[in-house]
DNA sequence: CTGAAAGCGCTTACAG
DNA sequence: CTGAAAGCGCTTACAG
């Protein structure tokens, strides 16, 4: 910029004016500055601008896995909102590791992002308190924050799971298995709770062997489902706690196609669910809407809205496609 | 930092030393500084650090759509490599709009990212010349750059499509349709070329109505496929130019299940392709490997490797699952 | 309409 | 082992 000013024979401030399209420069001066910019290949250094202005016009998004088909649309929705606000998106995957979540969040804060959208992997976010106090707006999405009070956008995991399991009960099922993610994950715990609610509301007992929580690794899920199907009180229907479990369940039921058919309802919709035979009945969330709502909440804060932190819960939707309407054997 | 120094009764440089874990501070002094940092809730401002250091330790990734199942693993792979290099990832979706691609790239450059990984939407990248001259390392992936000479990582679209179409020919098909994306997109054009190569190698004519290029919007794809199946020279097999086309083709063939079965091979693998009936035979790329290779190439440049720009072409793999082995009616 | 000075919050290069 | 001065490249607040 100094070089441009020297070459154009003007002051620094005049170059700044031209670069930022501010008024108060004669066409003639502006022309000289523009020529110097072109000749020198000058591009404004936003790092310096940011340092001086205080706002970075960037936000950070921490999620579990960018490549997960559930989070990809969420992430894209956040990006679109950010773009509409002239803001850049920095993101990172926590890989479900609390230490990595914290590392990413603090790295973003050190870059002085204006705000954060977080899908947490940990359950204690007090480490964020100084950052929030320092003015970094923060919204949690998909899962709530632990031990701090911040804006949160969730899906109704409890209600969705209850609806899905009630649907199986309505088809006549009495012995229903639940396979979920690690119980520390809020959504997993809530869905299990929804399952129990539905069973209780129908006065059905829940056999201990019908519930399995843990890694969504296919091997573990297979073992769990195998035990439910071949155990002493074999289930006639399965409720899968998320998309990864559902896919493994579909594979497994396919392989056992010769045995008595087992009904299946999964939490989370996924592409091609309608093309399988039977189509997979699911409790669908709207990940893009989660992302959009979270990002809009964030920007409302950045625009200076200062009421108490809010918790938004988005409804789920049961999509009937066939797999959940298989009657009990 | 000034406040911390004042409170600890030391100089700025000493605070800097403690914050950065540099040697040469007595334990006693360090202790005082740490206490001041804690008391004041001080966090280093990386914007200032960046300005002074010259390197931002961030890279930019521009792709077409973060939410596309093909690009999500690519993006994740880039992130992992960046992470291994202590670098943050900024990303944005071009939505296949050249103006948006350029806007994102220039915004990243203004933030002085150390490097760029670009999946281009445009075919003229001369606008990048000043940035590259200014030292921003750049790698193109999935599609080549236009009118500039830079590192590029591609899949073998031509060879993959040729293999896929040759596979259909080997099953006895003579009338094969090709439905692809917009012909301006390099991969789309290359796959079409692969189709023609395979047909020519088998001395088969290509009827004009067997080729349709354009938007991957389901309505357009349906119309195109309908014309091929119901036209004067009806095809007995289809080659789909990418995952979006394949999915629409699957839906359509499913609906027409009562007519003579049509063979299908698609470019790009997708989740659950094996669970459909029949399973979908595909020419698979490895998007994560594309991303990893591109990012590693980028970091090699950032570490100072200065040979001529390289072009890497990764092989594709034909995965046989059933849909491509349907014989001609 | 234009520009000189100060400052954003750090690090660098140097001196003690 | 420690710190004062200069500077990274901009913008702000002000004066002319």
XYZ file of C-alpha atoms (C1' of nucleotides) in Angstrom:
690
model
C 0.000 0.000 0.000
C 2.917 2.256 0.810
C 4.386 1.444 -2.615
C 1.095 2.199 -4.309
C 0.853 5.528 -2.521
C 4.411 6.416 -3.487
C 3.903 5.457 -7.118
C 0.636 7.353 -7.389
C 2.108 10.306 -5.512
C -0.649 10.296 -2.882
C -1.009 9.549 0.797
C -1.747 6.164 2.324
C -5.226 7.211 3.258
C -6.113 8.015 -0.327
C -5.102 4.551 -1.445
C -7.227 3.153 1.365
C -10.151 5.228 0.138
C -9.854 3.946 -3.390
C -9.435 0.332 -2.316
C -12.507 0.529 -0.132
C -14.592 2.527 -2.540
C -14.973 5.404 -0.120
C -16.155 8.768 -1.371
C -14.039 11.875 -1.512
C -11.446 11.178 -4.171
C -11.298 13.102 -7.451
C -11.695 10.894 -10.515
C -8.256 11.979 -11.604
C -6.573 10.915 -8.342
C -8.533 7.700 -8.274
C -7.349 6.925 -11.778
C -3.709 7.377 -10.777
C -4.152 5.155 -7.742
C -5.864 2.447 -9.777
C -3.049 2.443 -12.266
C -0.484 2.072 -9.517
C -2.486 -0.794 -7.986
C -2.587 -2.583 -11.304
C 1.048 -1.985 -12.111
C 2.181 -3.249 -8.726
C -0.322 -6.105 -8.531
C -1.433 -4.809 -5.162
C -4.078 -6.711 -3.172
C -5.285 -5.512 0.160
C -4.074 -7.652 3.037
C -7.179 -8.515 5.005
C -5.145 -9.747 7.969
C -4.044 -6.210 8.647
C -7.504 -4.861 8.031
C -8.959 -7.368 10.465
C -6.430 -6.497 13.123
C -7.385 -2.880 12.922
C -11.144 -3.313 12.501
C -11.669 -5.818 15.277
C -14.106 -7.971 13.307
C -12.810 -10.839 11.233
C -15.995 -11.523 9.267
C -15.409 -15.212 9.727
C -17.147 -17.850 11.784
C -16.031 -21.299 12.862
C -17.971 -24.529 12.524
C -16.964 -27.569 14.519
C -18.699 -30.808 13.669
C -18.066 -34.471 14.057
C -17.223 -35.419 10.498
C -17.474 -33.246 7.424
C -17.932 -36.361 5.308
C -20.906 -37.720 7.237
C -23.991 -37.500 5.025
C -25.976 -36.106 7.934
C -23.591 -33.249 8.654
C -22.721 -32.307 5.096
C -26.054 -30.540 4.399
C -25.949 -28.921 7.828
C -22.540 -27.561 7.039
C -23.626 -26.343 3.642
C -26.590 -24.529 5.165
C -24.316 -22.751 7.644
C -22.093 -21.756 4.763
C -24.983 -20.269 2.816
C -26.104 -18.135 5.726
C -22.535 -17.028 6.365
C -22.154 -16.094 2.727
C -25.310 -14.023 2.838
C -23.671 -12.093 5.683
C -20.386 -11.613 3.856
C -18.696 -13.983 6.246
C -16.180 -16.755 5.653
C -16.518 -20.230 7.132
C -13.681 -22.061 8.816
C -14.480 -25.610 9.749
C -13.092 -28.681 11.345
C -14.045 -32.222 12.308
C -13.759 -33.287 15.923
C -13.931 -36.990 15.030
C -16.011 -37.336 18.182
C -12.906 -36.623 20.302
C -13.411 -34.058 23.087
C -9.772 -32.981 23.018
C -9.943 -32.354 19.327
C -13.151 -30.371 19.673
C -11.525 -28.105 22.219
C -8.370 -27.727 20.179
C -10.392 -26.650 17.145
C -12.616 -24.288 19.081
C -9.678 -22.582 20.751
C -7.789 -22.330 17.462
C -10.824 -20.622 15.954
C -11.052 -18.289 18.927
C -7.381 -17.416 18.643
C -8.117 -16.408 15.058
C -10.805 -14.212 16.559
C -13.714 -15.626 14.605
C -16.800 -13.507 15.198
C -18.817 -16.556 16.169
C -18.923 -20.311 16.554
C -21.371 -23.003 15.554
C -20.564 -26.165 17.464
C -21.735 -29.744 17.263
C -20.087 -30.835 20.473
C -18.152 -34.011 21.094
C -17.607 -33.298 24.787
C -19.977 -32.688 27.671
C -18.208 -29.897 29.506
C -17.825 -26.580 27.752
C -16.732 -24.382 30.604
C -13.504 -23.877 28.699
C -15.570 -21.614 26.439
C -16.579 -19.213 29.186
C -13.683 -16.768 28.759
C -14.190 -16.771 24.994
C -17.885 -16.060 25.280
C -17.158 -13.369 27.858
C -14.697 -11.898 25.357
C -17.576 -11.564 22.913
C -17.430 -14.601 20.647
C -21.043 -15.471 19.856
C -21.707 -19.186 20.175
C -24.516 -21.504 19.103
C -24.673 -25.249 19.734
C -26.486 -27.417 17.258
C -27.619 -31.054 17.120
C -26.435 -31.626 20.684
C -26.604 -29.338 23.715
C -23.663 -27.688 25.440
C -22.445 -29.040 28.746
C -22.367 -26.889 31.881
C -22.763 -23.556 30.120
C -25.870 -21.706 29.088
C -25.882 -20.843 25.358
C -28.176 -20.793 22.346
C -28.973 -24.306 21.213
C -30.762 -25.773 18.194
C -31.789 -29.416 18.411
C -34.034 -31.946 16.748
C -36.695 -33.544 18.868
C -34.836 -36.825 19.380
C -37.040 -38.022 22.195
C -40.298 -37.320 20.400
C -39.020 -38.664 17.095
C -37.887 -41.958 18.584
C -41.108 -42.292 20.507
C -43.116 -41.794 17.298
C -41.010 -44.325 15.432
C -41.307 -46.976 18.105
C -45.033 -46.268 18.563
C -45.399 -46.864 14.848
C -43.853 -50.316 15.226
C -46.124 -51.027 18.164
C -49.108 -49.964 16.091
C -48.145 -52.635 13.557
C -48.526 -55.219 16.303
C -44.934 -55.561 17.475
C -44.381 -56.299 21.149
C -40.710 -57.237 21.216
C -38.723 -54.341 19.775
C -34.950 -53.872 19.857
C -33.120 -50.541 20.102
C -29.578 -50.142 18.761
C -28.032 -46.754 19.418
C -24.811 -44.789 19.519
C -22.692 -44.242 22.661
C -24.979 -43.310 25.559
C -22.842 -40.251 26.394
C -24.019 -38.675 23.156
C -27.059 -36.607 23.991
C -29.056 -37.506 20.896
C -28.387 -41.206 21.469
C -29.565 -41.001 25.064
C -32.657 -39.023 24.097
C -33.621 -41.505 21.431
C -33.257 -44.362 23.877
C -35.477 -42.420 26.240
C -38.035 -42.001 23.444
C -37.961 -45.747 22.865
C -38.601 -46.392 26.552
C -41.396 -43.840 26.633
C -43.184 -45.493 23.720
C -42.810 -48.948 25.259
C -44.039 -47.714 28.618
C -46.991 -45.890 27.071
C -48.002 -49.189 25.466
C -47.422 -51.031 28.758
C -44.781 -53.181 27.129
C -41.820 -54.522 29.086
C -38.289 -53.881 27.845
C -36.077 -56.908 28.081
C -32.465 -56.047 28.969
C -31.146 -57.778 25.865
C -33.259 -55.565 23.594
C -31.212 -52.442 24.155
C -27.672 -51.988 22.896
C -25.742 -48.735 22.980
C -22.192 -48.154 21.791
C -20.013 -47.565 18.773
C -21.719 -47.452 15.370
C -18.944 -49.590 13.995
C -20.617 -52.216 11.769
C -19.086 -55.134 13.649
C -20.456 -54.015 16.970
C -23.857 -53.276 15.514
C -23.973 -56.678 13.843
C -23.157 -58.452 17.057
C -25.801 -56.470 18.921
C -28.509 -57.135 16.347
C -27.540 -60.792 16.140
C -28.010 -61.155 19.879
C -31.437 -59.528 19.727
C -32.636 -61.718 16.869
C -31.251 -64.992 18.157
C -31.591 -64.448 21.897
C -34.094 -66.052 24.251
C -36.674 -63.324 23.674
C -36.126 -62.613 19.976
C -37.331 -59.236 18.763
C -39.644 -58.933 15.760
C -38.734 -55.313 15.059
C -35.733 -53.013 15.336
C -35.394 -49.312 15.924
C -32.034 -48.010 14.699
C -30.702 -44.977 16.546
C -29.084 -43.263 13.564
C -28.268 -43.536 9.866
C -25.102 -45.580 10.335
C -26.868 -48.147 12.460
C -29.740 -48.282 9.999
C -27.477 -49.073 7.079
C -25.804 -51.919 8.930
C -29.190 -53.226 10.017
C -30.411 -53.184 6.424
C -27.378 -55.164 5.297
C -27.828 -57.682 8.026
C -31.548 -58.192 7.532
C -30.885 -58.606 3.837
C -28.457 -61.416 4.542
C -30.988 -63.115 6.781
C -33.784 -62.685 4.291
C -34.675 -66.370 4.601
C -35.559 -66.113 8.281
C -38.751 -64.492 9.480
C -38.857 -60.878 8.267
C -37.969 -58.234 10.835
C -39.473 -54.745 10.819
C -37.093 -51.785 10.840
C -37.477 -48.077 11.526
C -34.392 -45.860 11.533
C -33.685 -42.436 12.960
C -32.371 -40.082 10.186
C -33.359 -40.207 6.559
C -30.785 -41.114 3.918
C -30.518 -41.029 0.167
C -31.987 -44.013 -1.645
C -33.893 -45.153 1.437
C -36.932 -45.250 -0.842
C -35.223 -47.383 -3.488
C -34.409 -50.323 -1.259
C -36.928 -53.161 -1.098
C -38.710 -52.671 1.082
C -38.181 -48.927 1.335
C -36.847 -47.930 4.749
C -39.270 -46.246 7.106
C -37.452 -43.480 8.948
C -37.816 -40.705 11.468
C -36.391 -37.839 9.447
C -34.628 -34.768 10.726
C -33.872 -31.799 8.527
C -30.122 -31.259 8.858
C -30.093 -28.272 6.520
C -32.773 -26.610 8.629
C -30.759 -27.297 11.784
C -27.749 -25.615 10.214
C -29.730 -22.690 8.879
C -31.480 -22.052 12.177
C -28.227 -22.250 14.102
C -26.442 -19.872 11.747
C -29.306 -17.412 11.750
C -29.395 -17.466 15.524
C -25.675 -16.749 15.522
C -25.959 -13.770 13.201
C -28.829 -12.385 15.205
C -26.462 -12.359 18.181
C -23.751 -10.732 16.103
C -26.203 -8.040 15.156
C -26.547 -7.248 18.818
C -29.570 -9.160 20.115
C -28.897 -9.813 23.779
C -31.801 -11.710 25.310
C -31.321 -14.893 27.323
C -29.959 -17.941 25.498
C -32.694 -19.816 23.654
C -33.243 -23.481 23.029
C -34.990 -24.350 19.773
C -36.242 -27.856 19.129
C -37.138 -28.781 15.566
C -39.771 -31.441 14.935
C -39.037 -34.755 13.221
C -41.169 -36.456 10.637
C -42.053 -40.131 10.259
C -41.680 -41.277 6.636
C -43.444 -44.547 5.941
C -41.836 -46.647 3.199
C -42.394 -50.309 3.961
C -39.704 -51.619 6.289
C -41.540 -50.361 9.331
C -44.859 -51.865 8.291
C -43.709 -55.487 8.231
C -46.034 -57.283 10.669
C -44.667 -59.411 13.498
C -43.730 -62.949 12.498
C -0.592 -8.609 26.230
C 0.411 -5.161 27.390
C -1.895 -5.596 30.376
C -0.429 -8.983 31.183
C 3.081 -7.549 31.014
C 2.114 -4.671 33.293
C 0.409 -6.918 35.817
C 3.302 -9.387 35.890
C 5.785 -6.538 36.030
C 7.695 -7.782 32.968
C 8.300 -6.700 29.403
C 6.134 -7.565 26.419
C 8.730 -9.900 25.033
C 8.700 -12.007 28.167
C 4.975 -12.496 27.920
C 5.463 -13.467 24.299
C 8.087 -16.004 25.363
C 5.787 -17.607 27.892
C 2.809 -17.692 25.544
C 4.889 -19.360 22.862
C 6.740 -21.688 25.173
C 10.117 -20.241 24.233
C 13.136 -20.947 26.386
C 14.906 -18.375 28.481
C 12.455 -17.467 31.204
C 13.089 -18.256 34.863
C 10.430 -20.475 36.391
C 9.660 -17.702 38.808
C 9.017 -15.108 36.090
C 7.048 -17.603 34.056
C 4.872 -18.293 37.069
C 4.068 -14.592 37.500
C 3.229 -14.233 33.826
C 0.975 -17.280 33.873
C -0.904 -15.918 36.842
C -1.455 -12.618 35.082
C -2.656 -14.412 31.947
C -5.156 -16.395 33.962
C -6.339 -13.427 35.980
C -6.888 -11.329 32.883
C -8.275 -14.147 30.750
C -5.704 -13.309 28.136
C -5.667 -15.225 24.813
C -3.142 -14.512 22.153
C -4.650 -12.793 19.119
C -3.532 -14.834 16.155
C -4.549 -12.115 13.713
C -1.737 -9.973 14.995
C 0.646 -12.886 15.070
C -0.210 -13.723 11.472
C 0.299 -10.158 10.341
C 3.766 -10.126 11.802
C 4.788 -13.666 10.851
C 3.650 -13.534 7.256
C 2.214 -17.045 7.271
C -1.413 -17.581 8.180
C -1.281 -21.356 8.642
C -4.558 -21.630 6.835
C -5.520 -22.935 3.432
C -8.633 -22.426 1.364
C -10.718 -25.114 -0.295
C -13.172 -24.197 -3.026
C -15.490 -26.931 -4.194
C -18.788 -27.208 -5.923
C -21.003 -28.256 -3.057
C -19.928 -29.218 0.435
C -23.030 -31.350 0.765
C -22.423 -33.448 -2.337
C -21.611 -37.011 -1.258
C -18.745 -37.097 -3.722
C -17.038 -33.966 -2.418
C -17.622 -34.493 1.288
C -14.930 -37.202 1.674
C -12.584 -35.202 -0.523
C -13.059 -32.231 1.734
C -12.546 -34.311 4.835
C -9.304 -35.727 3.443
C -7.992 -32.221 2.763
C -8.902 -31.266 6.297
C -6.987 -34.208 7.756
C -3.837 -33.349 5.857
C -4.169 -29.696 6.852
C -4.591 -30.686 10.454
C -1.453 -32.814 10.326
C 0.353 -29.652 9.209
C -1.119 -27.478 11.942
C -3.172 -25.616 9.377
C -6.772 -24.449 9.430
C -9.193 -25.034 6.581
C -11.455 -22.337 5.180
C -13.909 -23.577 2.623
C -16.665 -22.516 0.343
C -19.029 -23.871 -2.285
C -19.003 -22.354 -5.746
C -22.379 -23.873 -6.639
C -20.900 -24.397 -10.088
C -20.946 -20.618 -10.675
C -17.717 -19.182 -12.102
C -18.303 -15.781 -10.508
C -18.777 -17.355 -7.131
C -15.644 -19.442 -7.518
C -13.609 -16.340 -8.251
C -15.192 -14.390 -5.422
C -14.308 -17.147 -2.949
C -10.786 -17.608 -4.244
C -10.047 -13.898 -4.064
C -11.559 -13.613 -0.603
C -9.284 -16.426 0.543
C -6.312 -14.720 -1.068
C -7.143 -11.440 0.638
C -7.028 -13.343 3.912
C -3.594 -14.449 2.775
C -4.191 -18.175 2.983
C -0.917 -20.018 2.488
C -2.428 -22.157 -0.244
C -5.510 -23.080 -2.212
C -7.110 -26.343 -3.233
C -9.609 -25.662 -5.987
C -12.269 -27.709 -7.702
C -12.951 -25.203 -10.440
C -16.298 -24.103 -11.769
C -14.831 -21.863 -14.445
C -12.479 -22.513 -17.340
C -10.273 -19.444 -17.205
C -8.075 -18.983 -14.161
C -5.794 -16.241 -15.327
C -7.257 -14.140 -12.538
C -5.108 -16.276 -10.256
C -1.822 -15.325 -11.848
C -1.026 -12.356 -9.592
C -1.933 -14.426 -6.518
C 0.292 -17.292 -7.544
C 3.062 -14.847 -8.372
C 2.587 -13.413 -4.880
C 3.350 -16.851 -3.491
C -0.005 -18.499 -2.821
C 0.498 -22.200 -3.574
C -2.327 -23.626 -5.651
C -3.487 -27.122 -6.557
C -6.453 -27.984 -8.734
C -8.302 -31.193 -8.091
C -11.012 -33.204 -9.874
C -10.944 -30.803 -12.811
C -8.010 -29.025 -14.470
C -7.298 -25.310 -14.372
C -8.004 -23.200 -17.431
C -5.256 -21.207 -19.142
C -2.747 -21.410 -16.315
C -0.159 -24.045 -15.563
C -0.519 -25.425 -12.007
C -0.411 -28.683 -10.079
C -3.437 -30.812 -10.857
C -4.853 -34.047 -9.444
C -7.510 -35.810 -11.494
C -9.255 -39.137 -11.811
C -8.908 -40.947 -15.109
C -12.341 -40.009 -16.408
C -11.649 -41.012 -19.976
C -10.212 -44.411 -19.093
C -12.878 -45.082 -16.482
C -15.752 -44.345 -18.826
C -14.141 -46.387 -21.565
C -13.823 -49.350 -19.198
C -17.419 -49.034 -18.078
C -18.798 -48.827 -21.587
C -16.512 -51.651 -22.765
C -17.972 -53.729 -19.946
C -21.476 -53.158 -21.317
C -20.286 -54.030 -24.811
C -18.741 -57.231 -23.471
C -22.186 -58.196 -22.162
C -23.444 -58.033 -25.714
C -24.898 -54.514 -25.806
C -24.673 -52.645 -29.097
C -27.002 -49.724 -28.489
C -25.748 -47.852 -25.422
C -26.862 -44.440 -24.192
C -24.676 -41.867 -22.442
C -26.194 -39.286 -20.084
C -23.720 -36.762 -18.738
C -23.323 -33.424 -17.025
C -22.800 -30.093 -18.847
C -20.203 -30.569 -21.595
C -18.200 -27.559 -20.363
C -17.309 -29.544 -17.262
C -14.028 -31.242 -17.967
C -14.888 -34.546 -16.318
C -18.186 -34.703 -18.189
C -16.470 -34.125 -21.524
C -13.775 -36.682 -20.746
C -16.298 -39.326 -19.815
C -18.185 -38.710 -23.021
C -14.913 -39.087 -24.866
C -14.314 -42.387 -23.050
C -17.745 -43.573 -24.149
C -16.966 -42.710 -27.755
C -13.577 -44.395 -27.544
C -15.113 -47.631 -26.310
C -17.785 -47.570 -28.984
C -15.229 -46.858 -31.687
C -12.906 -49.580 -30.449
C -15.790 -52.019 -30.792
C -16.649 -50.602 -34.232
C -20.074 -49.597 -32.983
C -21.896 -46.569 -34.370
C -23.158 -43.882 -31.980
C -26.606 -42.691 -32.837
C -27.088 -38.979 -32.188
C -30.037 -39.625 -29.901
C -27.934 -41.831 -27.614
C -25.918 -38.988 -26.150
C -27.356 -36.354 -23.850
C -25.326 -33.784 -21.957
C -26.654 -31.080 -19.654
C -27.903 -30.342 -16.175
C -28.104 -33.249 -13.722
C -31.494 -32.012 -12.653
C -33.733 -35.111 -12.390
C -36.323 -33.759 -14.793
C -33.813 -33.218 -17.546
C -32.202 -36.588 -16.981
C -35.572 -38.323 -17.057
C -36.496 -36.699 -20.326
C -33.154 -37.650 -21.828
C -33.370 -41.273 -20.726
C -36.984 -41.507 -21.832
C -36.004 -40.390 -25.320
C -33.236 -42.980 -25.489
C -35.465 -45.819 -24.345
C -38.482 -44.948 -26.438
C -36.791 -43.503 -29.504
C -36.432 -45.052 -32.946
C -33.186 -46.805 -32.041
C -33.867 -47.728 -28.403
C -30.825 -48.381 -26.256
C -30.500 -51.593 -24.253
C -27.963 -50.144 -21.825
C -27.138 -46.828 -20.194
C -23.903 -45.302 -19.006
C -24.524 -42.581 -16.410
C -21.911 -39.828 -16.289
C -21.985 -39.260 -12.536
C -23.640 -40.228 -9.265
C -26.565 -37.830 -9.599
C -27.428 -39.113 -13.043
C -27.084 -42.703 -11.840
C -29.557 -42.201 -9.017
C -32.153 -40.723 -11.344
C -31.563 -43.540 -13.821
C -32.076 -46.119 -11.086
C -35.359 -44.521 -10.094
C -36.554 -44.400 -13.641
C -35.594 -47.956 -14.540
C -37.303 -49.091 -11.365
C -40.530 -47.446 -12.466
C -40.290 -49.107 -15.842
C -39.512 -52.506 -14.353
C -42.213 -54.141 -16.478
C -40.557 -53.230 -19.767
C -37.465 -55.033 -21.017
C -34.678 -54.669 -18.463
C -32.021 -52.079 -19.245
C -28.401 -52.463 -18.180
C -26.809 -49.616 -16.211
C -23.269 -48.657 -15.315
C -22.622 -45.410 -13.473
C -19.551 -43.263 -12.999
C -18.870 -42.694 -9.239
C -19.627 -45.147 -6.484
C -22.239 -44.324 -3.852
C -23.372 -45.671 -0.538
C -25.874 -48.523 -0.718
C -25.166 -49.151 -4.403
C -24.664 -52.776 -3.388
C -27.975 -53.003 -1.542
C -30.196 -52.120 -4.471
C -31.570 -54.986 -6.550
C -29.768 -55.460 -8.709
C -26.673 -53.875 -7.183
C -25.387 -51.010 -9.276
C -22.237 -51.631 -11.281
C -20.059 -48.529 -11.135
C -16.790 -47.016 -12.204
C -15.490 -45.892 -8.818
C -13.193 -42.994 -8.080
C -11.585 -42.509 -4.700
C -12.589 -38.977 -3.633
C -10.684 -39.160 -0.347
C -7.525 -40.117 -2.218
C -8.046 -37.214 -4.611
C -8.291 -34.843 -1.667
C -5.334 -36.352 0.153
C -3.107 -36.263 -2.906
C -4.059 -32.683 -3.680
C -3.434 -31.513 -0.123
C -0.123 -33.328 0.093
C 0.967 -31.795 -3.183
C 0.042 -28.398 -1.778
C 2.051 -28.841 1.397
C 5.031 -30.092 -0.567
C 4.936 -26.756 -2.393
C 4.611 -24.878 0.857
C 7.685 -26.676 2.118
C 9.576 -25.179 -0.763
C 9.550 -27.744 -3.580
C 9.785 -25.756 -6.783
C 9.785 -28.107 -9.782
C 7.434 -27.680 -12.714
C 3.698 -28.099 -12.064
C 2.685 -31.758 -12.091
C -0.425 -33.478 -13.280
C -1.410 -36.623 -11.403
C -4.112 -38.921 -12.730
C -5.573 -41.485 -10.361
C -6.988 -44.730 -11.739
C -10.633 -45.705 -11.481
C -11.982 -49.129 -10.656
C -14.895 -51.033 -12.163
C -17.079 -52.581 -9.458
C -19.381 -55.278 -10.787
C -22.651 -55.632 -8.890
C -25.355 -56.753 -11.263
C -26.938 -53.788 -13.030
C -24.176 -53.724 -15.624
C -24.415 -57.425 -16.352
C -28.028 -57.436 -17.531
C -27.920 -58.867 -21.080
C -29.500 -57.038 -24.020
C -33.194 -57.611 -24.388
C -10.628 16.595 -1.507
C -6.321 14.915 0.899
C -2.784 13.201 4.183
C 0.288 12.722 8.620
C 0.151 10.478 12.907
C -1.219 6.988 15.959
C -2.498 2.453 16.851
C -4.606 -2.583 16.213
C -1.552 -6.803 19.005
C 1.689 -9.232 18.097
C 7.072 -10.759 16.633
C 11.772 -9.642 15.096
C 16.255 -8.141 15.690
C 18.951 -6.373 18.861
C 21.134 -4.765 23.088
C 22.053 -5.299 27.819
C 17.597 -14.195 31.503
C 15.131 -9.847 30.038
C 13.193 -5.793 27.574
C 12.825 -1.368 24.468
C 12.222 -0.192 19.817
C 10.668 -0.965 15.294
C 7.559 -2.853 12.189
C 3.869 -6.243 9.928
C -0.190 -3.495 6.628
C -3.904 -1.703 7.330
C -7.821 1.906 9.517
C -9.217 5.584 12.703
C -9.572 10.108 14.200
C -8.225 14.282 13.064
C -6.466 18.425 10.826
C -5.912 21.165 6.863
